[in-house]
Amino acid sequence: MNDRPRKPDLDPLPTSREHLVNQAAWDALVEQDHPLTRPARPEDLVDPLAKLDPLGWLGGSIRGRRVLCLAAGGGKHGVQYAAAGAQVTVLDLSPAMLELDRQASARYRLPVRIVQGDMLDLSIFDPGAFDIVIQPVSTCYVPDVQAVYRQVARVTAPGGLYISQHKQPVSLQATLDPSPLGYELAQPYDRPGPLPKVSDGRLIREPGAAEYLHRWEQLVGGMARSGFVIEDLVEPRHADPKAPVGSFGHRCRYVAPYVRIKARRVGGDTRRMIHTP
């Protein structure tokens, strides 16, 4: 299907300025057919769990599990988890991204519940509503990452998993282009307010979006303080020794762009715990 999505008829949400800026930015990226807005392909659904969970964090099967794909519109994550047998809800702030989920769900005949909403307000969901919360890179769009963690902790069942990916602080500090000395730290580690916007993000920054740098104590310590135990942490590899200077693959040889964290919700009744290696 090559047609770009129309915006669905949805009631407007109460929004902050950051919400409106980032909603518009992602709607625009869909219109531009940006690489980050490409839906799942048929081959992505052949063995979806192998693609989604190469480290085995999900324990080999998620059939019947209640999964929230948080800030994860775009027609990719939701249908993949649904193809693996999960009961999937996708929440995103961008109507255009959610339309891609509607199209993908219909194309592949996979049930996906689609909700327009803000990661900072998950009050639409009951406490403990999900066994697994999956969040691709998106916490960079909010000033207070621990506010997101508190929301996720409320809707994650005791013993449930929260698997999230974040932009590393040093990647948001570093320049997109190298100087003769290499990629340089151009932003302070404790920078207040949003980062300068970019028009060409090289897959490191999203054009037009309001993004925030979160320190390690906020990314990891904030998760622990919100009721999670961190079980694993990895840095996805994107370095390419043959990539041209200044490209995404070249920069990733010097600056790791992302961190992926496996965390478990503690407290309460743990009999429903998802046992993983």
XYZ file of N, CA, C and O in Angstrom, residues 34-170:
548
model
N 9.173 9.617 5.967
C 10.455 9.521 6.664
C 10.737 8.059 7.006
O 9.803 7.286 7.279
N 12.003 7.628 7.011
C 12.317 6.222 7.321
C 11.754 5.734 8.658
O 11.445 4.545 8.794
N 11.599 6.632 9.626
C 11.085 6.220 10.931
C 9.572 6.020 10.936
O 9.010 5.633 11.959
N 8.927 6.271 9.802
C 7.472 6.093 9.726
C 7.091 4.948 8.783
O 5.945 4.879 8.336
N 8.027 4.060 8.506
C 7.735 2.950 7.579
C 7.076 1.793 8.329
O 7.627 1.279 9.310
N 5.889 1.355 7.904
C 5.194 0.254 8.591
C 5.908 -1.084 8.401
O 6.837 -1.218 7.596
N 5.441 -2.079 9.148
C 5.987 -3.428 9.045
C 5.746 -3.992 7.649
O 4.718 -3.734 7.014
N 6.712 -4.772 7.190
C 6.608 -5.461 5.909
C 6.151 -6.898 6.161
O 6.280 -7.401 7.273
N 5.652 -7.582 5.160
C 5.219 -8.972 5.371
C 6.309 -9.854 5.973
O 6.029 -10.690 6.843
N 7.559 -9.646 5.554
C 8.635 -10.485 6.087
C 8.900 -10.218 7.571
O 9.475 -11.067 8.266
N 8.469 -9.055 8.069
C 8.647 -8.752 9.484
C 7.719 -9.566 10.371
O 7.908 -9.630 11.592
N 6.709 -10.178 9.768
C 5.710 -10.910 10.539
C 5.878 -12.420 10.442
O 5.091 -13.166 11.003
N 6.896 -12.884 9.736
C 7.116 -14.324 9.584
C 7.517 -14.955 10.905
O 6.966 -15.968 11.333
N 8.476 -14.387 11.576
C 8.893 -14.829 12.908
C 9.083 -13.573 13.746
O 10.206 -13.182 14.071
N 7.974 -12.920 14.115
C 8.077 -11.570 14.677
C 8.851 -11.503 15.989
O 9.593 -10.549 16.221
N 8.704 -12.510 16.842
C 9.373 -12.431 18.141
C 10.887 -12.503 17.991
O 11.625 -11.885 18.763
N 11.355 -13.225 17.002
C 12.803 -13.286 16.766
C 13.350 -11.913 16.400
O 14.462 -11.556 16.792
N 12.572 -11.131 15.655
C 13.002 -9.788 15.278
C 12.840 -8.812 16.439
O 13.675 -7.935 16.658
N 11.746 -8.969 17.193
C 11.463 -8.045 18.278
C 12.336 -8.283 19.507
O 12.656 -7.347 20.236
N 12.705 -9.536 19.735
C 13.333 -9.905 21.008
C 14.525 -10.832 20.805
O 14.533 -11.966 21.277
N 15.563 -10.369 20.103
C 16.714 -11.249 19.836
C 17.459 -11.669 21.095
O 18.145 -12.696 21.088
N 17.322 -10.917 22.189
C 18.019 -11.257 23.431
C 17.209 -12.189 24.329
O 17.687 -12.609 25.388
N 15.979 -12.491 23.949
C 15.163 -13.389 24.752
C 14.605 -12.781 26.013
O 14.211 -13.499 26.936
N 14.522 -11.471 26.065
C 14.013 -10.802 27.263
C 12.557 -11.159 27.549
O 12.121 -11.133 28.697
N 11.791 -11.510 26.519
C 10.366 -11.781 26.698
C 10.073 -13.243 26.997
O 8.909 -13.618 27.151
N 11.099 -14.064 27.085
C 10.914 -15.433 27.554
C 10.462 -16.441 26.528
O 10.054 -17.542 26.881
N 10.490 -16.105 25.243
C 10.198 -17.098 24.212
C 8.777 -17.111 23.717
O 8.495 -17.645 22.641
N 7.822 -16.554 24.472
C 6.431 -16.495 24.016
C 5.718 -15.359 24.742
O 5.916 -15.154 25.948
N 4.904 -14.625 23.993
C 4.069 -13.598 24.609
C 2.602 -13.830 24.259
O 1.774 -12.924 24.391
N 2.280 -15.045 23.855
C 0.912 -15.342 23.457
C -0.043 -15.084 24.616
O 0.151 -15.575 25.724
N -1.059 -14.297 24.340
C -2.060 -13.969 25.342
C -1.677 -12.852 26.287
O -2.519 -12.404 27.088
N -0.440 -12.376 26.230
C -0.003 -11.309 27.129
C -0.599 -9.966 26.701
O -0.789 -9.700 25.512
N -0.866 -9.136 27.680
C -1.407 -7.796 27.438
C -0.229 -6.839 27.245
O 0.517 -6.593 28.189
N -0.088 -6.332 26.026
C 1.072 -5.520 25.674
C 0.633 -4.106 25.309
O -0.261 -3.916 24.483
N 1.279 -3.121 25.940
C 1.103 -1.723 25.552
C 2.327 -1.279 24.775
O 3.455 -1.317 25.290
N 2.133 -0.874 23.532
C 3.195 -0.261 22.735
C 3.055 1.244 22.926
O 2.168 1.877 22.341
N 3.905 1.799 23.779
C 3.754 3.169 24.251
C 4.514 4.147 23.369
O 5.713 3.953 23.120
N 3.803 5.188 22.920
C 4.391 6.160 22.004
C 5.043 5.427 20.833
O 6.168 5.698 20.451
N 4.303 4.483 20.269
C 4.861 3.535 19.299
C 3.977 3.379 18.079
O 3.852 2.280 17.530
N 3.357 4.471 17.641
C 2.584 4.394 16.411
C 3.486 4.230 15.204
O 4.705 4.269 15.296
N 2.860 4.026 14.053
C 3.619 3.903 12.816
C 3.398 2.610 12.067
O 4.030 2.376 11.034
N 2.536 1.734 12.584
C 2.224 0.505 11.847
C 3.295 -0.550 11.885
O 3.280 -1.477 11.074
N 4.209 -0.465 12.835
C 5.308 -1.418 12.896
C 5.246 -2.292 14.142
O 5.021 -3.494 14.063
N 5.421 -1.697 15.293
C 5.525 -2.472 16.527
C 4.218 -3.213 16.854
O 4.237 -4.387 17.207
N 3.099 -2.496 16.762
C 1.833 -3.091 17.169
C 1.503 -4.372 16.429
O 1.152 -5.387 17.045
N 1.604 -4.355 15.094
C 1.234 -5.550 14.336
C 2.245 -6.679 14.556
O 1.883 -7.855 14.505
N 3.501 -6.341 14.810
C 4.481 -7.384 15.075
C 4.169 -8.103 16.381
O 4.222 -9.338 16.449
N 3.858 -7.357 17.420
C 3.512 -7.998 18.693
C 2.196 -8.761 18.585
O 2.033 -9.830 19.178
N 1.251 -8.222 17.803
C -0.005 -8.941 17.590
C 0.234 -10.242 16.825
O -0.363 -11.279 17.124
N 1.130 -10.213 15.846
C 1.463 -11.419 15.088
C 2.116 -12.473 15.974
O 2.032 -13.672 15.686
N 2.764 -12.024 17.055
C 3.377 -12.963 18.000
C 2.373 -13.480 19.017
O 2.746 -14.259 19.906
N 1.119 -13.059 18.914
C 0.066 -13.614 19.756
C -0.347 -12.771 20.936
O -1.179 -13.199 21.743
N 0.177 -11.565 21.064
C -0.159 -10.714 22.204
C -1.468 -9.969 21.973
O -1.921 -9.794 20.841
N -2.077 -9.535 23.074
C -3.220 -8.625 23.031
C -2.648 -7.203 23.076
O -2.191 -6.752 24.108
N -2.694 -6.510 21.955
C -1.887 -5.301 21.783
C -2.737 -4.036 21.811
O -3.782 -3.945 21.168
N -2.221 -3.059 22.556
C -2.727 -1.690 22.517
C -1.576 -0.790 22.085
O -0.472 -0.891 22.622
N -1.834 0.077 21.106
C -0.846 1.067 20.672
C -1.343 2.441 21.085
O -2.483 2.821 20.763
N -0.497 3.192 21.796
C -0.814 4.572 22.157
C 0.226 5.489 21.541
O 1.427 5.232 21.636
N -0.248 6.558 20.908
C 0.649 7.544 20.307
C -0.080 8.873 20.252
O -1.319 8.919 20.266
N 0.697 9.967 20.170
C 0.080 11.292 20.110
C -0.217 11.743 18.695
O -0.990 12.671 18.476
N 0.378 11.078 17.693
C 0.258 11.530 16.311
C -0.879 10.816 15.578
O -0.823 9.591 15.384
N -1.907 11.534 15.147
C -2.975 10.892 14.375
C -2.465 10.226 13.105
O -2.948 9.161 12.717
N -1.498 10.852 12.441
C -0.986 10.281 11.195
C -0.253 8.971 11.460
O -0.366 8.011 10.673
N 0.518 8.908 12.535
C 1.200 7.655 12.880
C 0.182 6.570 13.232
O 0.342 5.401 12.855
N -0.875 6.935 13.940
C -1.887 5.948 14.302
C -2.668 5.463 13.091
O -3.127 4.313 13.053
N -2.814 6.314 12.094
C -3.470 5.860 10.866
C -2.655 4.767 10.181
O -3.205 3.838 9.581
N -1.331 4.854 10.288
C -0.490 3.773 9.762
C -0.760 2.459 10.505
O -0.738 1.385 9.897
N -1.018 2.540 11.798
C -1.370 1.337 12.547
C -2.712 0.776 12.095
O -2.879 -0.446 11.988
N -3.660 1.644 11.853
C -4.959 1.179 11.366
C -4.803 0.464 10.025
O -5.386 -0.587 9.790
N -4.037 1.056 9.150
C -3.841 0.451 7.833
C -3.131 -0.897 7.952
O -3.508 -1.869 7.293
N -2.091 -0.955 8.774
C -1.333 -2.198 8.918
C -2.185 -3.279 9.575
O -2.144 -4.455 9.182
N -2.960 -2.894 10.589
C -3.835 -3.860 11.257
C -4.848 -4.449 10.281
O -5.100 -5.663 10.273
N -5.419 -3.601 9.433
C -6.385 -4.078 8.443
C -5.706 -4.924 7.373
O -6.228 -5.969 6.958
N -4.537 -4.494 6.912
C -3.834 -5.214 5.852
C -3.486 -6.631 6.285
O -3.650 -7.577 5.522
N -2.983 -6.764 7.508
C -2.525 -8.070 7.978
C -3.574 -8.813 8.796
O -3.305 -9.910 9.291
N -4.752 -8.198 8.947
C -5.858 -8.821 9.683
C -5.428 -9.230 11.092
O -5.656 -10.353 11.541
N -4.813 -8.289 11.762
C -4.348 -8.497 13.127
C -5.035 -7.500 14.044
O -5.060 -6.306 13.754
N -5.621 -7.976 15.158
C -6.333 -7.057 16.050
C -5.364 -6.204 16.859
O -4.504 -6.715 17.575
N -5.494 -4.896 16.750
C -4.681 -3.945 17.508
C -5.601 -2.843 18.008
O -6.302 -2.211 17.204
N -5.613 -2.620 19.303
C -6.369 -1.503 19.861
C -5.528 -0.240 19.698
O -4.353 -0.212 20.084
N -6.120 0.809 19.146
C -5.390 2.029 18.825
C -5.956 3.185 19.635
O -7.167 3.438 19.612
N -5.077 3.875 20.354
C -5.495 4.949 21.254
C -4.622 6.176 21.002
O -3.393 6.075 21.035
N -5.259 7.320 20.762
C -4.499 8.561 20.706
C -4.356 9.094 22.123
O -5.342 9.263 22.846
N -3.126 9.341 22.536
C -2.902 9.806 23.896
C -1.474 10.235 24.123
O -0.616 10.130 23.248
N -1.238 10.702 25.342
C 0.042 11.269 25.753
C 0.687 10.312 26.737
O 0.034 9.842 27.676
N 1.982 10.036 26.568
C 2.688 9.146 27.495
C 2.720 9.697 28.914
O 2.959 8.945 29.867
N 2.459 10.990 29.079
C 2.437 11.601 30.403
C 1.088 11.471 31.095
O 0.938 11.889 32.246
N 0.110 10.899 30.427
C -1.212 10.707 31.026
C -1.813 9.401 30.518
O -2.407 9.349 29.449
N -1.632 8.346 31.314
C -2.167 7.025 30.956
C -3.390 6.686 31.798
O -3.701 5.516 32.041
N -4.105 7.730 32.262
C -5.242 7.510 33.158
C -6.395 6.778 32.475
O -7.293 6.279 33.157
N -6.380 6.702 31.160
C -7.411 5.940 30.448
C -7.334 4.450 30.774
O -8.306 3.711 30.651
N -6.156 3.979 31.234
C -5.944 2.566 31.525
C -6.042 2.300 33.027
O -5.620 3.128 33.846
N -6.551 1.119 33.383
C -6.643 0.710 34.783
C -5.264 0.407 35.347
O -4.343 0.044 34.591
N -5.094 0.500 36.663
C -3.825 0.073 37.269
C -3.542 -1.391 36.940
O -4.441 -2.246 36.966
N -2.297 -1.702 36.602
C -1.911 -3.076 36.296
C -2.546 -3.633 35.037
O -2.689 -4.854 34.896
N -2.913 -2.763 34.090
C -3.643 -3.206 32.893
C -2.792 -4.006 31.922
O -3.335 -4.723 31.073
N -1.444 -3.931 32.040
C -0.580 -4.562 31.040
C 0.486 -5.438 31.692
O 1.045 -5.103 32.735
N 0.761 -6.554 31.032
C 1.836 -7.447 31.458
C 3.190 -6.965 30.947
O 4.219 -7.223 31.577
N 3.178 -6.300 29.798
C 4.406 -5.822 29.162
C 4.142 -4.437 28.593
O 3.140 -4.220 27.908
N 5.036 -3.515 28.867
C 5.011 -2.198 28.213
C 6.274 -2.070 27.379
O 7.386 -2.242 27.888
N 6.079 -1.822 26.085
C 7.180 -1.646 25.144
C 7.206 -0.189 24.728
O 6.201 0.348 24.254
N 8.353 0.465 24.897
C 8.463 1.859 24.502
C 9.715 2.077 23.664
O 10.830 2.073 24.180
N 9.556 2.256 22.358
C 10.704 2.623 21.528
C 11.136 4.049 21.864
O 10.539 4.715 22.710
N 12.162 4.535 21.208
C 12.727 5.853 21.521
C 11.635 6.928 21.481
O 11.037 7.179 20.433
N 11.353 7.528 22.622
C 10.347 8.600 22.664
C 10.406 9.426 23.939
O 9.819 10.512 23.980
N 11.090 8.961 24.986
C 11.144 9.751 26.212
C 11.892 11.064 26.006
O 11.774 11.979 26.820
N 12.651 11.175 24.925
C 13.365 12.422 24.625
C 12.410 13.570 24.327
O 12.829 14.737 24.295
N 11.115 13.283 24.122
C 10.167 14.332 23.764
C 9.489 14.974 24.974
O 8.623 15.834 24.797
N 9.839 14.542 26.180
C 9.213 15.117 27.378
C 10.295 15.690 28.290
O 11.398 15.146 28.382
N 10.004 16.783 28.994
C 11.010 17.378 29.877
C 11.346 16.501 31.077
O 12.485 16.512 31.546
N 10.365 15.764 31.600
C 10.538 15.006 32.844
C 10.332 13.523 32.566
O 9.199 13.039 32.498
N 11.427 12.784 32.425
C 11.307 11.362 32.096
C 10.716 10.568 33.251
O 10.014 9.572 33.033
N 10.955 10.978 34.492
C 10.405 10.204 35.603
C 8.881 10.301 35.650
O 8.212 9.388 36.125
N 8.317 11.392 35.133
C 6.863 11.488 35.049
C 6.304 10.396 34.140
O 5.226 9.842 34.394
N 7.036 10.062 33.071
C 6.631 8.944 32.201
C 6.730 7.626 32.971
O 5.816 6.796 32.936
N 7.840 7.444 33.674
C 8.038 6.205 34.426
C 6.933 5.976 35.456
O 6.488 4.839 35.668
N 6.493 7.029 36.110
C 5.415 6.883 37.101
C 4.126 6.415 36.436
O 3.391 5.582 36.992
N 3.848 6.951 35.249
C 2.667 6.511 34.513
C 2.779 5.037 34.108
O 1.831 4.266 34.239
N 3.959 4.667 33.613
C 4.177 3.281 33.188
C 4.070 2.335 34.390
O 3.474 1.252 34.297
N 4.636 2.732 35.531
C 4.583 1.886 36.725
C 3.140 1.624 37.143
O 2.793 0.508 37.560
N 2.285 2.608 37.028
C 0.886 2.438 37.441
C 0.152 1.413 36.581
O -0.655 0.624 37.081
N 0.435 1.408 35.271
C -0.328 0.524 34.376
C 0.342 -0.830 34.161
O -0.228 -1.691 33.485
N 1.544 -1.038 34.714
C 2.236 -2.315 34.566
C 1.901 -3.229 35.740
O 2.034 -2.827 36.903
N 1.470 -4.450 35.445
C 1.128 -5.398 36.502
C 2.367 -5.760 37.311
O 3.481 -5.791 36.772
N 2.218 -6.027 38.616
C 3.368 -6.484 39.401
C 4.044 -7.686 38.740
O 3.375 -8.636 38.317
N 5.360 -7.610 38.622
C 6.100 -8.657 37.931
C 6.164 -8.485 36.436
O 6.871 -9.224 35.753
N 5.443 -7.495 35.908
C 5.442 -7.253 34.476
C 6.715 -6.572 34.010
O 7.520 -6.081 34.813
N 6.894 -6.533 32.698
C 8.121 -6.004 32.105
C 7.897 -4.644 31.456
O 6.849 -4.391 30.857
N 8.899 -3.815 31.587
C 8.956 -2.529 30.891
C 10.252 -2.523 30.095
O 11.346 -2.497 30.652
N 10.117 -2.607 28.766
C 11.282 -2.621 27.883
C 11.257 -1.337 27.074
O 10.324 -1.078 26.313
N 12.294 -0.530 27.261
C 12.292 0.804 26.673
C 13.640 1.112 26.037
O 14.673 0.575 26.439
N 13.591 1.985 25.048
C 14.815 2.437 24.386
C 14.854 3.963 24.436
O 13.819 4.627 24.266
N 16.037 4.514 24.677
C 16.195 5.942 24.896
C 17.398 6.455 24.118
O 18.330 5.705 23.829
N 17.390 7.751 23.841
C 18.571 8.378 23.263
C 19.597 8.615 24.366
O 19.261 9.157 25.424
N 20.831 8.185 24.122
C 21.869 8.366 25.123
C 22.184 9.851 25.304
O 22.203 10.617 24.332
N 22.463 10.272 26.539
C 22.744 11.691 26.773
C 23.878 12.230 25.908
O 23.750 13.314 25.330
N 24.983 11.485 25.800
C 26.126 12.014 25.056
C 25.796 12.188 23.573
O 26.318 13.078 22.918
